[in-house]
């Protein structure tokens, strides 16, 4: 798939090897792993950070091979899902930092353009999540209320 706001094709990068079961050397106790995921989420870690911690500190290369579901699905099943999806929250944090930057640097036209592109991605994701049922149907992105949503 092509990049959204640039001329690149966007196909470089590595792919994960296609395997169907966890390696023998990894931690494969499903119940213990779910408890660890829940405790890490209650400490305030995002799903990406949880995956990194499990990979680096607990020898779990891929949670899906052990539990059969994604980390976010495990959290949703245990009732710990966040209010907004993680990718959308990261974009909203980026937009907020760009707004703060532009408050002190009003003539920075390049970052004003980047803010417009970031807000465009937020609206596009919102449309997807509304149709998917993960976001309320009457939710609207508003720049002046962004700080309340992120914090």
Short mmCIF file of N, CA, C and O in Angstrom, two decimals, residues 50-110:
data_model
loop_
_atom_site.label_atom_id
_atom_site.label_comp_id
_atom_site.label_asym_id
_atom_site.label_seq_id
_atom_site.Cartn_x
_atom_site.Cartn_y
_atom_site.Cartn_z
N UNK A 50 3.74 -3.28 26.22
CA UNK A 50 3.55 -4.61 26.83
C UNK A 50 4.21 -5.67 25.97
O UNK A 50 4.91 -6.56 26.48
N UNK A 51 4.02 -5.60 24.66
CA UNK A 51 4.66 -6.56 23.76
C UNK A 51 6.17 -6.50 23.83
O UNK A 51 6.84 -7.53 23.80
N UNK A 52 6.72 -5.31 23.93
CA UNK A 52 8.17 -5.15 24.03
C UNK A 52 8.70 -5.71 25.34
O UNK A 52 9.74 -6.38 25.37
N UNK A 53 8.00 -5.45 26.43
CA UNK A 53 8.41 -5.98 27.73
C UNK A 53 8.36 -7.50 27.73
O UNK A 53 9.29 -8.17 28.22
N UNK A 54 7.30 -8.07 27.17
CA UNK A 54 7.20 -9.53 27.11
C UNK A 54 8.30 -10.13 26.26
O UNK A 54 8.85 -11.19 26.58
N UNK A 55 8.64 -9.47 25.16
CA UNK A 55 9.70 -9.98 24.29
C UNK A 55 11.06 -9.89 24.96
O UNK A 55 11.82 -10.86 24.96
N UNK A 56 11.37 -8.74 25.57
CA UNK A 56 12.72 -8.51 26.08
C UNK A 56 12.97 -9.10 27.46
O UNK A 56 14.07 -9.55 27.75
N UNK A 57 11.96 -9.11 28.32
CA UNK A 57 12.18 -9.53 29.70
C UNK A 57 11.61 -10.90 30.05
O UNK A 57 12.03 -11.50 31.03
N UNK A 58 10.66 -11.39 29.26
CA UNK A 58 9.97 -12.62 29.62
C UNK A 58 10.05 -13.69 28.53
O UNK A 58 9.35 -14.70 28.63
N UNK A 59 10.87 -13.51 27.52
CA UNK A 59 11.13 -14.51 26.46
C UNK A 59 9.85 -14.97 25.77
O UNK A 59 9.63 -16.17 25.58
N UNK A 60 9.00 -14.01 25.38
CA UNK A 60 7.80 -14.33 24.62
C UNK A 60 7.91 -13.59 23.28
O UNK A 60 7.63 -12.40 23.20
N UNK A 61 8.35 -14.28 22.21
CA UNK A 61 8.57 -13.58 20.95
C UNK A 61 7.28 -13.09 20.30
O UNK A 61 7.27 -12.05 19.65
N UNK A 62 6.18 -13.81 20.46
CA UNK A 62 4.91 -13.42 19.85
C UNK A 62 3.77 -13.89 20.75
O UNK A 62 3.59 -15.11 20.95
N UNK A 63 3.00 -12.95 21.28
CA UNK A 63 1.92 -13.28 22.20
C UNK A 63 0.82 -14.07 21.50
O UNK A 63 0.22 -14.98 22.07
N UNK A 64 0.59 -13.75 20.22
CA UNK A 64 -0.48 -14.44 19.49
C UNK A 64 -0.22 -15.93 19.35
O UNK A 64 -1.17 -16.73 19.28
N UNK A 65 1.02 -16.34 19.27
CA UNK A 65 1.33 -17.77 19.15
C UNK A 65 1.02 -18.51 20.44
O UNK A 65 0.69 -19.70 20.41
N UNK A 66 1.12 -17.83 21.57
CA UNK A 66 0.86 -18.48 22.86
C UNK A 66 -0.61 -18.42 23.23
O UNK A 66 -1.22 -19.44 23.56
N UNK A 67 -1.21 -17.22 23.15
CA UNK A 67 -2.58 -17.05 23.62
C UNK A 67 -3.62 -17.25 22.52
O UNK A 67 -4.78 -17.49 22.81
N UNK A 68 -3.23 -17.09 21.27
CA UNK A 68 -4.18 -17.21 20.18
C UNK A 68 -4.93 -15.94 19.87
O UNK A 68 -5.84 -15.93 19.05
N UNK A 69 -4.57 -14.83 20.54
CA UNK A 69 -5.21 -13.55 20.29
C UNK A 69 -4.22 -12.42 20.54
O UNK A 69 -3.19 -12.62 21.16
N UNK A 70 -4.56 -11.24 20.05
CA UNK A 70 -3.70 -10.08 20.23
C UNK A 70 -3.76 -9.58 21.68
O UNK A 70 -4.69 -9.92 22.42
N UNK A 71 -2.79 -8.76 22.03
CA UNK A 71 -2.75 -8.20 23.38
C UNK A 71 -3.99 -7.34 23.63
O UNK A 71 -4.61 -7.42 24.69
N UNK A 72 -4.39 -6.55 22.64
CA UNK A 72 -5.56 -5.70 22.81
C UNK A 72 -6.84 -6.53 22.98
O UNK A 72 -7.74 -6.13 23.72
N UNK A 73 -6.92 -7.68 22.33
CA UNK A 73 -8.09 -8.55 22.50
C UNK A 73 -8.11 -9.16 23.90
O UNK A 73 -9.18 -9.30 24.51
N UNK A 74 -6.94 -9.51 24.42
CA UNK A 74 -6.86 -10.03 25.79
C UNK A 74 -7.29 -8.97 26.78
O UNK A 74 -8.04 -9.26 27.73
N UNK A 75 -6.86 -7.74 26.58
CA UNK A 75 -7.24 -6.65 27.48
C UNK A 75 -8.74 -6.36 27.38
O UNK A 75 -9.39 -6.11 28.39
N UNK A 76 -9.30 -6.39 26.17
CA UNK A 76 -10.72 -6.13 26.00
C UNK A 76 -11.56 -7.22 26.68
O UNK A 76 -12.60 -6.93 27.27
N UNK A 77 -11.09 -8.46 26.60
CA UNK A 77 -11.81 -9.56 27.23
C UNK A 77 -11.80 -9.42 28.75
O UNK A 77 -12.75 -9.81 29.43
N UNK A 78 -10.73 -8.82 29.29
CA UNK A 78 -10.63 -8.62 30.73
C UNK A 78 -11.17 -7.25 31.17
O UNK A 78 -11.06 -6.90 32.34
N UNK A 79 -11.72 -6.48 30.24
CA UNK A 79 -12.36 -5.22 30.58
C UNK A 79 -11.40 -4.08 30.83
O UNK A 79 -11.71 -3.17 31.59
N UNK A 80 -10.23 -4.08 30.21
CA UNK A 80 -9.23 -3.04 30.43
C UNK A 80 -8.97 -2.25 29.16
O UNK A 80 -8.00 -1.53 29.07
N UNK A 81 -9.80 -2.35 28.17
CA UNK A 81 -9.53 -1.67 26.90
C UNK A 81 -9.58 -0.15 27.09
O UNK A 81 -10.41 0.37 27.83
N UNK A 82 -8.69 0.57 26.41
CA UNK A 82 -8.68 2.03 26.55
C UNK A 82 -9.87 2.68 25.87
O UNK A 82 -10.57 2.05 25.07
N UNK A 83 -10.07 3.96 26.17
CA UNK A 83 -11.21 4.68 25.60
C UNK A 83 -11.07 4.87 24.10
O UNK A 83 -12.03 4.77 23.35
N UNK A 84 -9.83 5.20 23.67
CA UNK A 84 -9.53 5.38 22.25
C UNK A 84 -8.52 4.34 21.82
O UNK A 84 -7.66 3.95 22.62
N UNK A 85 -8.56 3.89 20.57
CA UNK A 85 -7.55 2.95 20.09
C UNK A 85 -6.15 3.56 20.16
O UNK A 85 -5.98 4.78 20.09
N UNK A 86 -5.15 2.70 20.30
CA UNK A 86 -3.79 3.16 20.56
C UNK A 86 -3.22 3.99 19.40
O UNK A 86 -2.58 5.02 19.64
N UNK A 87 -3.46 3.59 18.16
CA UNK A 87 -2.91 4.34 17.04
C UNK A 87 -3.53 5.73 16.94
O UNK A 87 -2.84 6.71 16.65
N UNK A 88 -4.81 5.82 17.25
CA UNK A 88 -5.48 7.12 17.21
C UNK A 88 -4.99 8.01 18.35
O UNK A 88 -4.80 9.22 18.16
N UNK A 89 -4.75 7.43 19.52
CA UNK A 89 -4.25 8.20 20.64
C UNK A 89 -2.85 8.73 20.36
O UNK A 89 -2.52 9.87 20.71
N UNK A 90 -2.01 7.93 19.69
CA UNK A 90 -0.67 8.39 19.34
C UNK A 90 -0.73 9.55 18.37
O UNK A 90 0.04 10.51 18.49
N UNK A 91 -1.65 9.50 17.41
CA UNK A 91 -1.81 10.61 16.48
C UNK A 91 -2.33 11.86 17.19
O UNK A 91 -1.91 12.98 16.88
N UNK A 92 -3.23 11.68 18.15
CA UNK A 92 -3.74 12.84 18.88
C UNK A 92 -2.66 13.46 19.75
O UNK A 92 -2.58 14.69 19.88
N UNK A 93 -1.79 12.64 20.33
CA UNK A 93 -0.66 13.19 21.09
C UNK A 93 0.29 13.97 20.19
O UNK A 93 0.81 15.01 20.57
N UNK A 94 0.52 13.45 18.99
CA UNK A 94 1.39 14.14 18.04
C UNK A 94 0.77 15.47 17.62
O UNK A 94 1.45 16.50 17.54
N UNK A 95 -0.52 15.49 17.36
CA UNK A 95 -1.21 16.73 17.00
C UNK A 95 -1.13 17.74 18.13
O UNK A 95 -0.92 18.94 17.89
N UNK A 96 -1.26 17.27 19.36
CA UNK A 96 -1.18 18.17 20.51
C UNK A 96 0.20 18.78 20.64
O UNK A 96 0.34 19.99 20.91
N UNK A 97 1.24 17.98 20.40
CA UNK A 97 2.60 18.54 20.48
C UNK A 97 2.85 19.53 19.34
O UNK A 97 3.54 20.54 19.54
N UNK A 98 2.28 19.27 18.17
CA UNK A 98 2.41 20.22 17.07
C UNK A 98 1.66 21.52 17.36
O UNK A 98 2.13 22.61 17.03
N UNK A 99 0.50 21.43 17.99
CA UNK A 99 -0.26 22.62 18.37
C UNK A 99 0.54 23.44 19.38
O UNK A 99 0.62 24.67 19.27
N UNK A 100 1.13 22.78 20.36
CA UNK A 100 1.95 23.48 21.34
C UNK A 100 3.16 24.15 20.68
O UNK A 100 3.53 25.27 21.03
N UNK A 101 3.77 23.47 19.72
CA UNK A 101 4.91 24.04 19.01
C UNK A 101 4.50 25.27 18.20
O UNK A 101 5.19 26.29 18.20
N UNK A 102 3.35 25.17 17.53
CA UNK A 102 2.90 26.28 16.69
C UNK A 102 2.42 27.47 17.52
O UNK A 102 2.37 28.59 17.00
N UNK A 103 2.09 27.25 18.79
CA UNK A 103 1.71 28.37 19.64
C UNK A 103 2.89 29.31 19.85
O UNK A 103 2.71 30.53 19.94
N UNK A 104 4.10 28.78 19.92
CA UNK A 104 5.28 29.61 20.10
C UNK A 104 5.99 29.95 18.81
O UNK A 104 6.83 30.85 18.78
N UNK A 105 5.69 29.24 17.74
CA UNK A 105 6.36 29.45 16.45
C UNK A 105 5.29 29.61 15.36
O UNK A 105 5.03 28.70 14.59
N UNK A 106 4.68 30.77 15.32
CA UNK A 106 3.53 30.98 14.46
C UNK A 106 3.87 30.93 12.97
O UNK A 106 3.01 30.64 12.15
N UNK A 107 5.10 31.22 12.59
CA UNK A 107 5.45 31.27 11.18
C UNK A 107 6.00 29.95 10.65
O UNK A 107 6.48 29.89 9.52
N UNK A 108 5.95 28.91 11.43
CA UNK A 108 6.48 27.62 11.03
C UNK A 108 5.47 26.93 10.09
O UNK A 108 4.62 26.16 10.52
N UNK A 109 5.60 27.22 8.81
CA UNK A 109 4.62 26.74 7.85
C UNK A 109 4.73 25.23 7.61
O UNK A 109 3.72 24.57 7.36
N UNK A 110 5.94 24.68 7.71
CA UNK A 110 6.11 23.24 7.49
C UNK A 110 5.39 22.43 8.56
O UNK A 110 4.71 21.45 8.24
#
